[in-house]
PDB file of C-alpha atoms in Angstrom:
ATOM      1  CA  MET A 267      67.400 -22.144  23.749  1.00 90.00           C
ATOM      2  CA  SER A 268      63.867 -22.195  22.498  1.00 92.00           C
ATOM      3  CA  LEU A 269      62.336 -25.506  21.416  1.00 96.00           C
ATOM      4  CA  ASP A 270      59.001 -26.314  19.822  1.00 95.00           C
ATOM      5  CA  LEU A 271      57.578 -29.737  20.585  1.00 95.00           C
ATOM      6  CA  GLY A 272      56.505 -32.157  17.905  1.00 94.00           C
ATOM      7  CA  ILE A 273      52.783 -32.947  17.905  1.00 90.00           C
ATOM      8  CA  GLY A 274      53.217 -36.403  19.448  1.00 93.00           C
ATOM      9  CA  ARG A 275      55.615 -35.196  22.128  1.00 94.00           C
ATOM     10  CA  GLU A 276      53.366 -32.245  23.000  1.00 92.00           C
ATOM     11  CA  GLY A 277      50.428 -34.609  23.506  1.00 92.00           C
ATOM     12  CA  THR A 278      52.533 -36.953  25.629  1.00 93.00           C
ATOM     13  CA  ALA A 279      53.790 -34.046  27.750  1.00 92.00           C
ATOM     14  CA  LEU A 280      50.255 -32.766  28.294  1.00 90.00           C
ATOM     15  CA  ASP A 281      49.145 -36.201  29.541  1.00 91.00           C
ATOM     16  CA  HIS A 282      52.239 -36.941  31.644  1.00 91.00           C
ATOM     17  CA  ALA A 283      52.309 -36.479  35.440  1.00 89.00           C
ATOM     18  CA  ASP A 284      55.830 -34.982  35.256  1.00 91.00           C
ATOM     19  CA  PRO A 285      56.400 -33.523  31.775  1.00 92.00           C
ATOM     20  CA  CYS A 286      59.740 -31.958  32.764  1.00 92.00           C
ATOM     21  CA  ARG A 287      61.102 -35.339  33.819  1.00 93.00           C
ATOM     22  CA  LEU A 288      59.783 -36.854  30.589  1.00 95.00           C
ATOM     23  CA  LEU A 289      61.602 -34.285  28.443  1.00 96.00           C
ATOM     24  CA  SER A 290      64.751 -34.125  30.570  1.00 97.00           C
ATOM     25  CA  ASN A 291      65.111 -37.909  30.310  1.00 98.00           C
ATOM     26  CA  ALA A 292      64.639 -37.764  26.540  1.00 98.00           C
ATOM     27  CA  ILE A 293      67.196 -34.950  26.234  1.00 98.00           C
ATOM     28  CA  GLY A 294      69.716 -36.807  28.414  1.00 98.00           C
ATOM     29  CA  LYS A 295      69.263 -39.989  26.379  1.00 98.00           C
ATOM     30  CA  GLU A 296      69.834 -38.134  23.094  1.00 98.00           C
ATOM     31  CA  MET A 297      72.899 -36.341  24.502  1.00 98.00           C
ATOM     32  CA  ARG A 298      74.461 -39.612  25.685  1.00 98.00           C
ATOM     33  CA  ARG A 299      73.752 -41.178  22.306  1.00 98.00           C
ATOM     34  CA  THR A 300      75.228 -38.235  20.382  1.00 98.00           C
ATOM     35  CA  PHE A 301      78.084 -37.003  22.600  1.00 98.00           C
ATOM     36  CA  GLY A 302      78.732 -39.896  24.975  1.00 98.00           C
ATOM     37  CA  HIS A 303      77.827 -37.705  27.961  1.00 98.00           C
ATOM     38  CA  VAL A 304      75.155 -35.261  29.102  1.00 98.00           C
ATOM     39  CA  LEU A 305      75.826 -31.543  28.771  1.00 97.00           C
ATOM     40  CA  PRO A 306      74.830 -29.232  31.637  1.00 96.00           C
ATOM     41  CA  PHE A 307      71.302 -28.022  30.820  1.00 96.00           C
ATOM     42  CA  ALA A 308      68.071 -26.659  32.217  1.00 94.00           C
ATOM     43  CA  ILE A 309      64.598 -26.532  30.695  1.00 94.00           C
ATOM     44  CA  GLY A 310      61.313 -24.874  31.467  1.00 91.00           C
ATOM     45  CA  PHE A 311      57.899 -25.245  29.872  1.00 93.00           C
ATOM     46  CA  GLU A 312      55.927 -22.294  28.604  1.00 91.00           C
ATOM     47  CA  VAL A 313      52.595 -21.834  26.878  1.00 89.00           C
ATOM     48  CA  ALA A 314      52.988 -19.305  24.076  1.00 84.00           C
ATOM     49  CA  PRO A 315      50.916 -16.199  24.801  1.00 80.00           C
ATOM     50  CA  GLY A 316      49.677 -15.948  21.207  1.00 81.00           C
ATOM     51  CA  ASP A 317      48.844 -19.421  19.926  1.00 84.00           C
ATOM     52  CA  GLY A 318      48.796 -21.367  23.213  1.00 83.00           C
ATOM     53  CA  LYS A 319      51.405 -23.873  21.994  1.00 88.00           C
ATOM     54  CA  LEU A 320      53.393 -25.675  24.650  1.00 89.00           C
ATOM     55  CA  HIS A 321      57.150 -25.297  24.125  1.00 93.00           C
ATOM     56  CA  LEU A 322      60.419 -25.195  26.051  1.00 94.00           C
ATOM     57  CA  HIS A 323      62.970 -22.577  26.908  1.00 91.00           C
ATOM     58  CA  GLY A 324      66.261 -23.566  28.381  1.00 91.00           C
ATOM     59  CA  THR A 325      69.954 -23.209  28.654  1.00 91.00           C
ATOM     60  CA  VAL A 326      72.799 -25.538  27.781  1.00 94.00           C
ATOM     61  CA  ILE A 327      76.541 -25.246  28.255  1.00 93.00           C
ATOM     62  CA  LEU A 328      78.226 -26.364  25.062  1.00 94.00           C
ATOM     63  CA  ASP A 329      81.432 -28.410  24.883  1.00 92.00           C
ATOM     64  CA  ASN A 330      82.693 -25.945  22.282  1.00 91.00           C
ATOM     65  CA  ALA A 331      81.375 -23.071  20.192  1.00 87.00           C
ATOM     66  CA  SER A 332      81.876 -24.628  16.764  1.00 94.00           C
ATOM     67  CA  LEU A 333      79.025 -24.475  14.282  1.00 94.00           C
ATOM     68  CA  ALA A 334      79.089 -28.272  13.943  1.00 96.00           C
ATOM     69  CA  HIS A 335      78.659 -28.698  17.708  1.00 96.00           C
ATOM     70  CA  ARG A 336      75.845 -26.134  17.844  1.00 96.00           C
ATOM     71  CA  LYS A 337      74.057 -27.979  15.025  1.00 96.00           C
ATOM     72  CA  ALA A 338      74.509 -31.304  16.829  1.00 97.00           C
ATOM     73  CA  VAL A 339      73.085 -29.825  20.056  1.00 98.00           C
ATOM     74  CA  ALA A 340      70.079 -28.422  18.175  1.00 96.00           C
ATOM     75  CA  ARG A 341      69.539 -31.842  16.562  1.00 97.00           C
ATOM     76  CA  VAL A 342      69.644 -33.494  20.018  1.00 98.00           C
ATOM     77  CA  PHE A 343      66.962 -31.136  21.317  1.00 98.00           C
ATOM     78  CA  ARG A 344      64.799 -31.629  18.202  1.00 97.00           C
ATOM     79  CA  ARG A 345      64.976 -35.418  18.497  1.00 97.00           C
ATOM     80  CA  ALA A 346      64.109 -35.312  22.193  1.00 98.00           C
ATOM     81  CA  ALA A 347      61.158 -33.018  21.469  1.00 97.00           C
ATOM     82  CA  GLY A 348      59.889 -35.072  18.544  1.00 95.00           C
ATOM     83  CA  GLU A 349      61.071 -33.680  15.234  1.00 90.00           C
ATOM     84  CA  LYS A 350      58.634 -31.592  13.279  1.00 90.00           C
ATOM     85  CA  PRO A 351      58.025 -32.076   9.547  1.00 87.00           C
ATOM     86  CA  LYS A 352      61.056 -31.214   7.427  1.00 85.00           C
ATOM     87  CA  ALA A 353      59.591 -27.892   6.239  1.00 80.00           C
ATOM     88  CA  SER A 354      59.464 -26.447   9.780  1.00 84.00           C
ATOM     89  CA  ARG A 355      62.351 -28.390  11.354  1.00 86.00           C
ATOM     90  CA  ALA A 356      64.931 -25.611  10.855  1.00 87.00           C
ATOM     91  CA  ARG A 357      62.861 -23.308  13.089  1.00 91.00           C
ATOM     92  CA  GLN A 358      62.061 -25.937  15.735  1.00 95.00           C
ATOM     93  CA  CYS A 359      65.134 -25.257  17.896  1.00 95.00           C
ATOM     94  CA  SER A 360      66.821 -21.901  18.319  1.00 93.00           C
ATOM     95  CA  LEU A 361      70.153 -21.639  20.140  1.00 93.00           C
ATOM     96  CA  LYS A 362      71.459 -18.211  21.068  1.00 89.00           C
ATOM     97  CA  SER A 363      74.290 -17.017  23.286  1.00 86.00           C
ATOM     98  CA  MET A 364      73.132 -15.795  26.660  1.00 76.00           C
ATOM     99  CA  ASP A 365      74.829 -12.658  27.907  1.00 70.00           C
ATOM    100  CA  ARG A 366      72.562 -12.214  30.921  1.00 68.00           C
ATOM    101  CA  PRO A 367      71.562 -15.569  32.480  1.00 63.00           C
ATOM    102  CA  GLU A 368      68.995 -13.942  34.765  1.00 66.00           C
ATOM    103  CA  GLY A 369      67.107 -12.956  31.619  1.00 67.00           C
ATOM    104  CA  TRP A 370      66.290 -16.613  30.920  1.00 64.00           C
ATOM    105  CA  ALA A 371      64.508 -16.985  34.259  1.00 65.00           C
ATOM    106  CA  ILE A 372      62.534 -13.787  33.759  1.00 70.00           C
ATOM    107  CA  TYR A 373      61.625 -14.587  30.145  1.00 69.00           C
ATOM    108  CA  SER A 374      60.628 -18.165  30.998  1.00 66.00           C
ATOM    109  CA  SER A 375      58.220 -17.088  33.718  1.00 70.00           C
ATOM    110  CA  LYS A 376      56.092 -14.685  31.661  1.00 74.00           C
ATOM    111  CA  SER A 377      53.273 -17.230  31.140  1.00 80.00           C
ATOM    112  CA  ILE A 378      53.764 -19.328  34.246  1.00 82.00           C
ATOM    113  CA  LYS A 379      50.128 -19.217  35.390  1.00 85.00           C
ATOM    114  CA  ARG A 380      48.792 -20.357  31.992  1.00 86.00           C
ATOM    115  CA  THR A 381      51.467 -23.047  31.783  1.00 85.00           C
ATOM    116  CA  ARG A 382      50.606 -24.418  35.235  1.00 86.00           C
ATOM    117  CA  GLN A 383      46.938 -24.554  34.267  1.00 85.00           C
ATOM    118  CA  LEU A 384      47.586 -26.320  30.963  1.00 85.00           C
ATOM    119  CA  LEU A 385      49.941 -28.912  32.460  1.00 84.00           C
ATOM    120  CA  ALA A 386      47.980 -29.174  35.728  1.00 82.00           C
ATOM    121  CA  SER A 387      51.346 -29.234  37.458  1.00 83.00           C
ATOM    122  CA  ASP A 388      53.824 -27.068  39.323  1.00 83.00           C
ATOM    123  CA  LYS A 389      56.692 -29.104  37.838  1.00 86.00           C
ATOM    124  CA  LEU A 390      57.532 -26.703  35.032  1.00 89.00           C
ATOM    125  CA  THR A 391      61.330 -26.564  35.239  1.00 89.00           C
ATOM    126  CA  PHE A 392      64.259 -28.948  35.428  1.00 92.00           C
ATOM    127  CA  VAL A 393      67.961 -28.305  36.078  1.00 92.00           C
ATOM    128  CA  ASN A 394      70.299 -31.264  35.624  1.00 95.00           C
ATOM    129  CA  ARG A 395      72.967 -32.246  38.162  1.00 95.00           C
ATOM    130  CA  ASP A 396      75.851 -31.054  36.015  1.00 93.00           C
ATOM    131  CA  LEU A 397      74.471 -27.528  35.771  1.00 92.00           C
ATOM    132  CA  LEU A 398      73.666 -27.496  39.496  1.00 91.00           C
ATOM    133  CA  ARG A 399      77.243 -28.580  40.277  1.00 92.00           C
ATOM    134  CA  LEU A 400      78.718 -25.877  38.033  1.00 90.00           C
ATOM    135  CA  THR A 401      76.459 -23.293  39.656  1.00 86.00           C
ATOM    136  CA  ARG A 402      77.478 -24.367  43.169  1.00 88.00           C
ATOM    137  CA  ASP A 403      81.162 -24.345  42.211  1.00 87.00           C
ATOM    138  CA  ALA A 404      80.855 -20.844  40.750  1.00 83.00           C
ATOM    139  CA  TRP A 405      78.999 -19.652  43.864  1.00 84.00           C
ATOM    140  CA  ASP A 406      81.653 -21.153  46.150  1.00 84.00           C
ATOM    141  CA  ASP A 407      84.367 -19.326  44.184  1.00 82.00           C
ATOM    142  CA  LEU A 408      82.810 -15.912  44.912  1.00 78.00           C
TER     143      LEU A 408
END
């Protein structure tokens, strides 16, 4: 998942002591409102190398693979991030299947130094309890 922040939400995140907690709470709230529960997810902030825009990368485990569900998940992330104007809203959230989960961690860390400097924080990532539990269960099954 790749998610651009709306202007207001980007400003709030830049001023917040724990921007990951701010966004994870907003995402959880939108998921509960939309689905009645929170999906397993993780997020990480990144400053774009080119334009310096603060945005998120993440992962989410969907309830199902239907197009309607994928659209609803994208809408949840857009709302939590502060929706952009209608003209650019379709490109605000990109959901793609992840064949190699380790790739997300590598990709998300490419601008870590710049991101830490911009946010003045080491709190750049968040993994919710549901995803942690699934990860532990999978590890225990090995």
